[in-house]
């Protein structure tokens, strides 16, 4: 079985920060940010709730699908920047969009989250014949968890949301999901303060760098090394299952973290960068929202057309990685 992406919608908060704006907070410059990351600007949510951005993109996707929200049987939201520990943002959005017959839950797989969420939707559609439509939303407000005194991370992140309405279909589909928790300390934000005098029977917490609660830490160099391997590995692992090659893929939609990661992956896969959808220049890194934001924008611009073979590839905190190959 596979899926059909019926429609997509996206939402970006109004406020835009350019590279120049960051000079007010940290010792940086436009040239460094552009050449090291490919980022020129990013959107900022301010105190706009994460769920609210998700609702806006979901409403657009539902309207474009032309369905009654009551026909949605499942709402899955991917986020690492929820407004709540509980309830899930999925439950909030399920109520707010009028999906009154849906069950709902959140997924946290960091920047791989949209890939995880879509693959989860495919599995639910495969096993629950009463399920007709799944609403998948990725919504992130990274700026709320960013240390604006850390020039190595604050310039990277942006906020936004994108959503898809999905149904089952017999179109080509393959997926691959992976996680390596030994890399947890390379990219994290703590939710509770760990008391150093409390000892548990595990050395897992040893070696975590100090960082205040609710602030993102990233070992950029280590995560970079992981990312340039994870992207081609994730693609190949899904591709091998259905015997498809990188040349046969029309469009790659990778997680938008750094243009250099995308260029290196293209080289590794033996294909040109023109097959890759790139939005990191004006979105920055929006974690799990980055793939669907790029996908939605490319569809709206006509860069992705019906019938094309797509590879969505995510990588991020966890460390997680994964890919989905599907026909649009
Ligand atoms: O979304 C989840 C997955 N995340 C990723 O895939 C991110 C992967 N990592 C990266 O993309 C890159 O490692 C970064 C863009 C985060 C950093 O690039 P880098 O080439 O690894 O730079 P660096 O951290 O090694 O820093 C190089 C130099 C340092 O100065 P010294 O020590 O060489 O004098 C930094 O202090 O650049 C300096 N630097 C900056 N300079 C100006 C770091 N940040 C900045 C800045 N402006 N914003």
Tab-separated table of C-alpha atoms and ligand atoms in Angstrom:
chain	number	residue	atom	x	y	z
A	1	UNK	CA	0.000	0.000	0.000
A	2	UNK	CA	0.956	3.650	-0.306
A	3	UNK	CA	-0.489	7.080	0.174
A	4	UNK	CA	-1.758	9.978	-1.845
A	5	UNK	CA	-1.002	13.501	-0.628
A	6	UNK	CA	-4.323	15.100	-1.536
A	7	UNK	CA	-3.373	18.637	-0.561
A	8	UNK	CA	-0.996	20.756	1.476
A	9	UNK	CA	-1.093	24.101	3.273
A	10	UNK	CA	1.520	26.191	5.010
A	11	UNK	CA	1.806	29.114	7.389
A	12	UNK	CA	4.708	31.424	8.135
A	13	UNK	CA	4.543	34.082	10.852
A	14	UNK	CA	4.772	37.648	9.588
A	15	UNK	CA	7.966	38.788	11.297
A	16	UNK	CA	11.153	38.170	9.283
A	17	UNK	CA	14.686	38.410	10.664
A	18	UNK	CA	17.497	38.952	8.165
A	19	UNK	CA	21.122	38.059	8.800
A	20	UNK	CA	21.817	41.755	9.359
A	21	UNK	CA	19.289	41.794	12.234
A	22	UNK	CA	21.410	39.268	14.172
A	23	UNK	CA	24.233	41.789	14.483
A	24	UNK	CA	22.102	43.374	17.239
A	25	UNK	CA	22.396	40.234	19.402
A	26	UNK	CA	25.699	38.564	18.540
A	27	UNK	CA	29.051	39.060	16.823
A	28	UNK	CA	28.161	37.821	13.339
A	29	UNK	CA	27.794	38.974	9.759
A	30	UNK	CA	25.747	38.231	6.657
A	31	UNK	CA	28.676	36.745	4.744
A	32	UNK	CA	29.500	34.143	7.431
A	33	UNK	CA	25.880	33.040	7.746
A	34	UNK	CA	25.267	32.849	3.990
A	35	UNK	CA	28.458	31.009	3.081
A	36	UNK	CA	28.401	28.563	6.052
A	37	UNK	CA	24.662	27.806	5.989
A	38	UNK	CA	22.935	29.254	2.898
A	39	UNK	CA	20.494	31.124	5.156
A	40	UNK	CA	19.544	34.749	4.338
A	41	UNK	CA	16.354	35.212	6.391
A	42	UNK	CA	13.871	33.325	8.558
A	43	UNK	CA	10.396	33.889	10.023
A	44	UNK	CA	9.851	34.403	13.769
A	45	UNK	CA	6.692	33.496	15.663
A	46	UNK	CA	7.230	35.874	18.570
A	47	UNK	CA	4.655	34.673	21.084
A	48	UNK	CA	2.271	33.267	18.479
A	49	UNK	CA	1.459	29.778	19.803
A	50	UNK	CA	2.887	26.750	18.019
A	51	UNK	CA	-0.574	25.145	17.865
A	52	UNK	CA	-2.001	28.305	16.247
A	53	UNK	CA	0.513	28.172	13.371
A	54	UNK	CA	-0.356	24.492	12.964
A	55	UNK	CA	-4.061	25.285	12.862
A	56	UNK	CA	-3.547	27.859	10.100
A	57	UNK	CA	-1.628	25.449	7.848
A	58	UNK	CA	-4.114	22.645	8.609
A	59	UNK	CA	-7.126	24.796	7.657
A	60	UNK	CA	-5.502	25.622	4.302
A	61	UNK	CA	-4.732	21.971	3.582
A	62	UNK	CA	-8.286	20.901	4.495
A	63	UNK	CA	-9.826	23.633	2.351
A	64	UNK	CA	-7.659	22.646	-0.628
A	65	UNK	CA	-8.580	18.969	-0.134
A	66	UNK	CA	-12.238	19.971	-0.385
A	67	UNK	CA	-13.229	17.576	2.385
A	68	UNK	CA	-15.409	17.909	5.458
A	69	UNK	CA	-13.124	17.996	8.550
A	70	UNK	CA	-15.504	15.466	10.132
A	71	UNK	CA	-14.175	12.916	7.587
A	72	UNK	CA	-10.665	13.132	9.077
A	73	UNK	CA	-10.080	10.067	11.227
A	74	UNK	CA	-6.609	10.821	12.600
A	75	UNK	CA	-4.586	13.946	13.332
A	76	UNK	CA	-0.826	13.546	13.795
A	77	UNK	CA	1.266	16.571	14.734
A	78	UNK	CA	5.043	16.636	14.595
A	79	UNK	CA	6.674	19.169	16.893
A	80	UNK	CA	9.588	19.634	19.279
A	81	UNK	CA	8.337	23.045	20.380
A	82	UNK	CA	4.915	22.281	21.806
A	83	UNK	CA	3.079	24.894	23.865
A	84	UNK	CA	2.148	22.093	26.268
A	85	UNK	CA	3.650	19.064	27.960
A	86	UNK	CA	0.080	17.858	27.776
A	87	UNK	CA	-2.352	17.887	25.979
A	88	UNK	CA	-0.906	17.153	22.577
A	89	UNK	CA	-1.035	19.905	19.971
A	90	UNK	CA	-2.772	17.306	17.810
A	91	UNK	CA	-5.755	17.301	20.188
A	92	UNK	CA	-5.881	21.107	20.148
A	93	UNK	CA	-5.781	21.224	16.336
A	94	UNK	CA	-8.275	18.351	16.054
A	95	UNK	CA	-10.755	20.502	18.015
A	96	UNK	CA	-9.850	23.819	16.376
A	97	UNK	CA	-10.319	22.572	12.785
A	98	UNK	CA	-13.520	20.666	13.576
A	99	UNK	CA	-12.092	17.180	13.049
A	100	UNK	CA	-14.508	15.899	15.635
A	101	UNK	CA	-14.310	12.241	14.611
A	102	UNK	CA	-10.524	12.007	14.726
A	103	UNK	CA	-8.173	10.554	17.297
A	104	UNK	CA	-5.008	12.574	17.738
A	105	UNK	CA	-1.439	12.445	18.992
A	106	UNK	CA	1.918	14.232	18.691
A	107	UNK	CA	5.216	12.847	17.457
A	108	UNK	CA	8.634	14.089	18.543
A	109	UNK	CA	11.324	12.873	16.158
A	110	UNK	CA	12.943	16.304	15.835
A	111	UNK	CA	13.835	17.337	12.284
A	112	UNK	CA	12.885	13.862	11.001
A	113	UNK	CA	9.407	14.376	12.482
A	114	UNK	CA	7.431	14.937	9.280
A	115	UNK	CA	8.912	11.795	7.713
A	116	UNK	CA	8.073	9.828	10.879
A	117	UNK	CA	4.546	11.308	10.979
A	118	UNK	CA	3.722	10.586	7.325
A	119	UNK	CA	5.053	7.046	7.638
A	120	UNK	CA	2.971	6.574	10.796
A	121	UNK	CA	-0.071	7.822	8.868
A	122	UNK	CA	0.637	5.283	6.115
A	123	UNK	CA	0.787	2.463	8.669
A	124	UNK	CA	-2.502	3.518	10.315
A	125	UNK	CA	-4.171	3.763	6.898
A	126	UNK	CA	-2.891	0.284	6.060
A	127	UNK	CA	-4.270	-1.319	9.221
A	128	UNK	CA	-7.446	0.667	9.961
A	129	UNK	CA	-9.880	0.285	7.079
A	130	UNK	CA	-12.328	2.745	8.653
A	131	UNK	CA	-9.747	5.494	8.338
A	132	UNK	CA	-10.278	7.650	5.249
A	133	UNK	CA	-8.223	10.808	5.731
A	134	UNK	CA	-5.251	11.590	7.965
A	135	UNK	CA	-4.219	15.170	8.712
A	136	UNK	CA	-0.459	15.436	9.264
A	137	UNK	CA	0.812	18.756	10.622
A	138	UNK	CA	4.364	19.861	11.405
A	139	UNK	CA	4.532	23.055	13.431
A	140	UNK	CA	7.565	24.609	15.092
A	141	UNK	CA	8.531	27.751	16.990
A	142	UNK	CA	12.261	27.140	17.405
A	143	UNK	CA	12.844	30.804	18.317
A	144	UNK	CA	11.216	30.121	21.697
A	145	UNK	CA	13.975	27.642	22.601
A	146	UNK	CA	16.903	29.469	21.012
A	147	UNK	CA	19.762	31.025	22.980
A	148	UNK	CA	20.043	34.454	21.340
A	149	UNK	CA	23.496	34.897	22.888
A	150	UNK	CA	24.896	31.825	21.112
A	151	UNK	CA	25.956	32.880	17.617
A	152	UNK	CA	26.611	29.269	16.626
A	153	UNK	CA	22.909	28.353	16.877
A	154	UNK	CA	20.636	31.423	17.025
A	155	UNK	CA	21.234	32.360	13.386
A	156	UNK	CA	20.127	28.920	12.178
A	157	UNK	CA	16.530	28.575	13.229
A	158	UNK	CA	13.171	29.779	11.944
A	159	UNK	CA	9.504	29.208	12.724
A	160	UNK	CA	6.552	28.007	10.661
A	161	UNK	CA	4.131	25.227	9.913
A	162	UNK	CA	2.889	23.053	7.067
A	163	UNK	CA	0.201	20.391	6.821
A	164	UNK	CA	-0.938	17.623	4.494
A	165	UNK	CA	-4.193	15.737	4.017
A	166	UNK	CA	-3.407	12.130	3.180
A	167	UNK	CA	-5.430	9.131	1.975
A	168	UNK	CA	-4.477	5.540	1.125
A	169	UNK	CA	-3.566	4.676	-2.451
A	170	UNK	CA	-1.712	2.018	-4.421
A	171	UNK	CA	0.929	4.470	-5.651
A	172	UNK	CA	4.609	3.640	-5.193
A	173	UNK	CA	5.723	3.974	-1.562
A	174	UNK	CA	8.756	3.074	0.510
A	175	UNK	CA	10.119	4.282	3.809
A	176	UNK	CA	13.007	3.930	6.210
A	177	UNK	CA	13.197	5.200	9.811
A	178	UNK	CA	16.205	5.130	12.150
A	179	UNK	CA	17.471	6.462	15.464
A	180	UNK	CA	20.833	6.503	17.234
A	181	UNK	CA	20.245	7.669	20.814
A	182	UNK	CA	23.962	7.612	21.573
A	183	UNK	CA	24.017	11.000	19.807
A	184	UNK	CA	21.439	12.584	22.148
A	185	UNK	CA	23.954	14.958	23.743
A	186	UNK	CA	24.930	16.432	20.358
A	187	UNK	CA	21.614	18.220	19.908
A	188	UNK	CA	19.190	18.700	22.779
A	189	UNK	CA	17.064	21.010	24.930
A	190	UNK	CA	16.298	20.014	28.505
A	191	UNK	CA	12.793	20.116	29.904
A	192	UNK	CA	13.682	19.632	33.583
A	193	UNK	CA	16.768	20.541	35.533
A	194	UNK	CA	18.830	17.442	36.303
A	195	UNK	CA	20.033	17.408	39.939
A	196	UNK	CA	23.705	16.412	39.776
A	197	UNK	CA	23.639	14.730	43.223
A	198	UNK	CA	20.987	12.238	42.104
A	199	UNK	CA	22.577	9.113	40.685
A	200	UNK	CA	20.730	6.630	38.524
A	201	UNK	CA	22.000	3.279	37.324
A	202	UNK	CA	23.053	4.579	33.937
A	203	UNK	CA	25.799	6.814	32.670
A	204	UNK	CA	23.509	8.238	29.993
A	205	UNK	CA	23.487	11.735	31.524
A	206	UNK	CA	27.297	11.922	31.731
A	207	UNK	CA	28.910	14.116	29.142
A	208	UNK	CA	25.912	16.325	28.409
A	209	UNK	CA	27.129	19.903	27.975
A	210	UNK	CA	25.742	22.489	30.408
A	211	UNK	CA	22.842	24.456	28.971
A	212	UNK	CA	19.914	26.168	30.736
A	213	UNK	CA	16.543	24.465	30.544
A	214	UNK	CA	14.514	25.107	27.393
A	215	UNK	CA	17.519	26.271	25.397
A	216	UNK	CA	18.776	24.386	22.398
A	217	UNK	CA	22.355	23.088	22.411
A	218	UNK	CA	23.970	21.853	19.211
A	219	UNK	CA	27.449	20.520	18.543
A	220	UNK	CA	27.351	21.850	14.986
A	221	UNK	CA	30.434	20.077	13.669
A	222	UNK	CA	29.399	16.651	15.023
A	223	UNK	CA	25.831	17.000	13.785
A	224	UNK	CA	27.150	18.113	10.396
A	225	UNK	CA	29.259	14.937	10.116
A	226	UNK	CA	26.202	12.852	11.030
A	227	UNK	CA	23.924	14.736	8.595
A	228	UNK	CA	26.078	14.313	5.493
A	229	UNK	CA	26.062	10.532	6.065
A	230	UNK	CA	22.465	10.220	7.283
A	231	UNK	CA	20.905	11.899	4.248
A	232	UNK	CA	22.248	9.481	1.589
A	233	UNK	CA	21.942	6.474	3.942
A	234	UNK	CA	18.283	7.227	4.673
A	235	UNK	CA	17.498	7.654	0.979
A	236	UNK	CA	19.350	4.510	-0.133
A	237	UNK	CA	17.775	2.382	2.608
A	238	UNK	CA	14.243	3.235	1.393
A	239	UNK	CA	15.260	3.111	-2.297
A	240	UNK	CA	16.767	-0.385	-2.074
A	241	UNK	CA	13.465	-1.788	-0.755
A	242	UNK	CA	11.715	-0.943	-4.034
A	243	UNK	CA	14.702	-1.077	-6.383
A	244	UNK	CA	14.739	2.592	-7.335
A	245	UNK	CA	17.849	4.686	-7.995
A	246	UNK	CA	18.614	8.337	-7.260
A	247	UNK	CA	18.533	9.068	-11.019
A	248	UNK	CA	14.912	7.896	-11.160
A	249	UNK	CA	13.815	10.364	-8.451
A	250	UNK	CA	12.411	13.611	-9.875
A	251	UNK	CA	12.712	15.732	-6.744
A	252	UNK	CA	14.493	15.390	-3.396
A	253	UNK	CA	12.956	17.319	-0.511
A	254	UNK	CA	15.569	17.206	2.253
A	255	UNK	CA	15.487	18.684	5.751
A	256	UNK	CA	16.592	22.296	5.334
A	257	UNK	CA	19.468	22.685	7.802
A	258	UNK	CA	22.399	23.836	5.707
A	259	UNK	CA	22.928	24.233	1.945
A	260	UNK	CA	26.368	22.631	2.308
A	261	UNK	CA	24.767	19.431	3.654
A	262	UNK	CA	22.452	19.325	0.634
A	263	UNK	CA	25.333	19.911	-1.821
A	264	UNK	CA	27.468	17.202	-0.199
A	265	UNK	CA	24.562	14.738	-0.239
A	266	UNK	CA	23.874	15.440	-3.921
A	267	UNK	CA	27.515	14.686	-4.725
A	268	UNK	CA	27.413	11.506	-2.638
A	269	UNK	CA	24.264	10.347	-4.481
A	270	UNK	CA	25.830	11.188	-7.843
A	271	UNK	CA	23.118	13.647	-8.889
A	272	UNK	CA	22.888	17.387	-9.515
A	273	UNK	CA	21.665	19.821	-6.865
A	274	UNK	CA	18.944	21.011	-9.286
A	275	UNK	CA	16.863	17.983	-8.221
A	276	UNK	CA	16.858	19.260	-4.630
A	277	UNK	CA	14.173	21.624	-3.371
A	278	UNK	CA	15.933	24.353	-1.373
A	279	UNK	CA	14.160	26.804	0.925
A	280	UNK	CA	16.758	27.101	3.680
A	281	UNK	CA	17.719	30.533	2.292
A	282	UNK	CA	14.369	32.094	3.294
A	283	UNK	CA	13.040	29.659	5.933
A	284	UNK	CA	16.177	28.808	7.901
A	285	UNK	CA	16.039	25.563	9.837
A	286	UNK	CA	12.444	25.033	11.007
A	287	UNK	CA	13.062	21.506	12.335
A	288	UNK	CA	10.216	19.137	11.417
A	289	UNK	CA	8.316	21.869	9.540
A	290	UNK	CA	11.156	22.309	7.052
A	291	UNK	CA	10.364	19.372	4.722
A	292	UNK	CA	6.607	20.057	4.421
A	293	UNK	CA	7.206	23.827	4.093
A	294	UNK	CA	9.608	23.127	1.206
A	295	UNK	CA	7.259	20.551	-0.315
A	296	UNK	CA	4.237	22.851	-0.097
A	297	UNK	CA	6.116	25.798	-1.591
A	298	UNK	CA	7.447	23.677	-4.474
A	299	UNK	CA	3.933	22.372	-5.225
A	300	UNK	CA	2.511	25.907	-5.162
A	301	UNK	CA	5.262	27.138	-7.537
A	302	UNK	CA	4.785	24.190	-9.909
A	303	UNK	CA	8.300	22.844	-9.196
A	304	UNK	CA	6.667	19.587	-8.090
A	305	UNK	CA	3.947	18.094	-10.273
A	306	UNK	CA	1.514	15.182	-10.030
A	307	UNK	CA	3.064	11.871	-11.044
A	308	UNK	CA	6.597	12.849	-10.048
A	309	UNK	CA	8.662	10.574	-7.843
A	310	UNK	CA	9.741	12.320	-4.625
A	311	UNK	CA	12.216	11.507	-1.866
A	312	UNK	CA	11.630	13.222	1.484
A	313	UNK	CA	14.692	12.890	3.712
A	314	UNK	CA	14.978	14.006	7.349
A	315	UNK	CA	17.760	14.010	9.959
A	316	UNK	CA	18.136	15.668	13.328
A	317	UNK	CA	18.099	15.392	17.115
A	318	UNK	CA	17.886	11.925	18.555
A	319	UNK	CA	19.856	11.447	16.493
A	320	UNK	CA	17.055	10.431	14.149
A	321	UNK	CA	16.944	10.041	10.411
A	322	UNK	CA	14.560	8.667	7.833
A	323	UNK	CA	13.149	8.922	4.361
A	324	UNK	CA	10.011	8.364	2.341
A	325	UNK	CA	9.905	7.711	-1.385
A	326	UNK	CA	6.499	8.306	-2.954
A	327	UNK	CA	4.707	9.368	-6.074
A	328	UNK	CA	3.066	12.779	-5.771
B	1	LIG	O1	18.454	20.446	12.103
B	1	LIG	C1	19.134	19.439	12.771
B	1	LIG	C2	20.406	19.087	12.117
B	1	LIG	N1	21.355	20.161	12.231
B	1	LIG	C3	22.305	20.324	11.311
B	1	LIG	O2	22.331	19.599	10.349
B	1	LIG	C4	23.378	21.359	11.535
B	1	LIG	C5	24.741	20.815	11.195
B	1	LIG	N2	25.828	21.741	11.444
B	1	LIG	C6	26.048	22.838	10.672
B	1	LIG	O3	25.279	23.114	9.762
B	1	LIG	C7	27.294	23.650	10.905
B	1	LIG	O4	28.149	22.956	11.771
B	1	LIG	C8	27.011	25.078	11.486
B	1	LIG	C9	26.370	25.945	10.425
B	1	LIG	C10	26.112	24.986	12.692
B	1	LIG	C11	28.331	25.724	11.879
B	1	LIG	O5	29.229	25.752	10.761
B	1	LIG	P1	30.747	25.284	10.926
B	1	LIG	O6	31.385	25.459	9.618
B	1	LIG	O7	30.731	23.911	11.534
B	1	LIG	O8	31.323	26.377	11.906
B	1	LIG	P2	31.962	26.196	13.374
B	1	LIG	O9	30.885	25.951	14.387
B	1	LIG	O10	33.089	25.221	13.319
B	1	LIG	O11	32.582	27.622	13.576
B	1	LIG	C12	33.679	28.081	12.770
B	1	LIG	C13	34.074	29.472	13.260
B	1	LIG	C14	34.325	29.521	14.757
B	1	LIG	O12	35.369	30.471	14.977
B	1	LIG	P3	36.867	29.979	15.257
B	1	LIG	O13	36.782	29.122	16.485
B	1	LIG	O14	37.269	29.201	14.045
B	1	LIG	O15	37.601	31.260	15.455
B	1	LIG	C15	33.042	30.055	15.321
B	1	LIG	O16	33.228	30.718	16.550
B	1	LIG	O17	32.988	30.387	13.008
B	1	LIG	C16	32.617	31.018	14.242
B	1	LIG	N3	31.179	31.250	14.211
B	1	LIG	C17	30.619	32.367	13.720
B	1	LIG	N4	31.159	33.476	13.156
B	1	LIG	C18	30.304	34.436	12.733
B	1	LIG	C19	30.203	30.434	14.660
B	1	LIG	N5	28.998	30.996	14.455
B	1	LIG	C20	29.241	32.201	13.870
B	1	LIG	C21	28.408	33.237	13.417
B	1	LIG	N6	28.971	34.335	12.869
B	1	LIG	N7	27.059	33.179	13.530
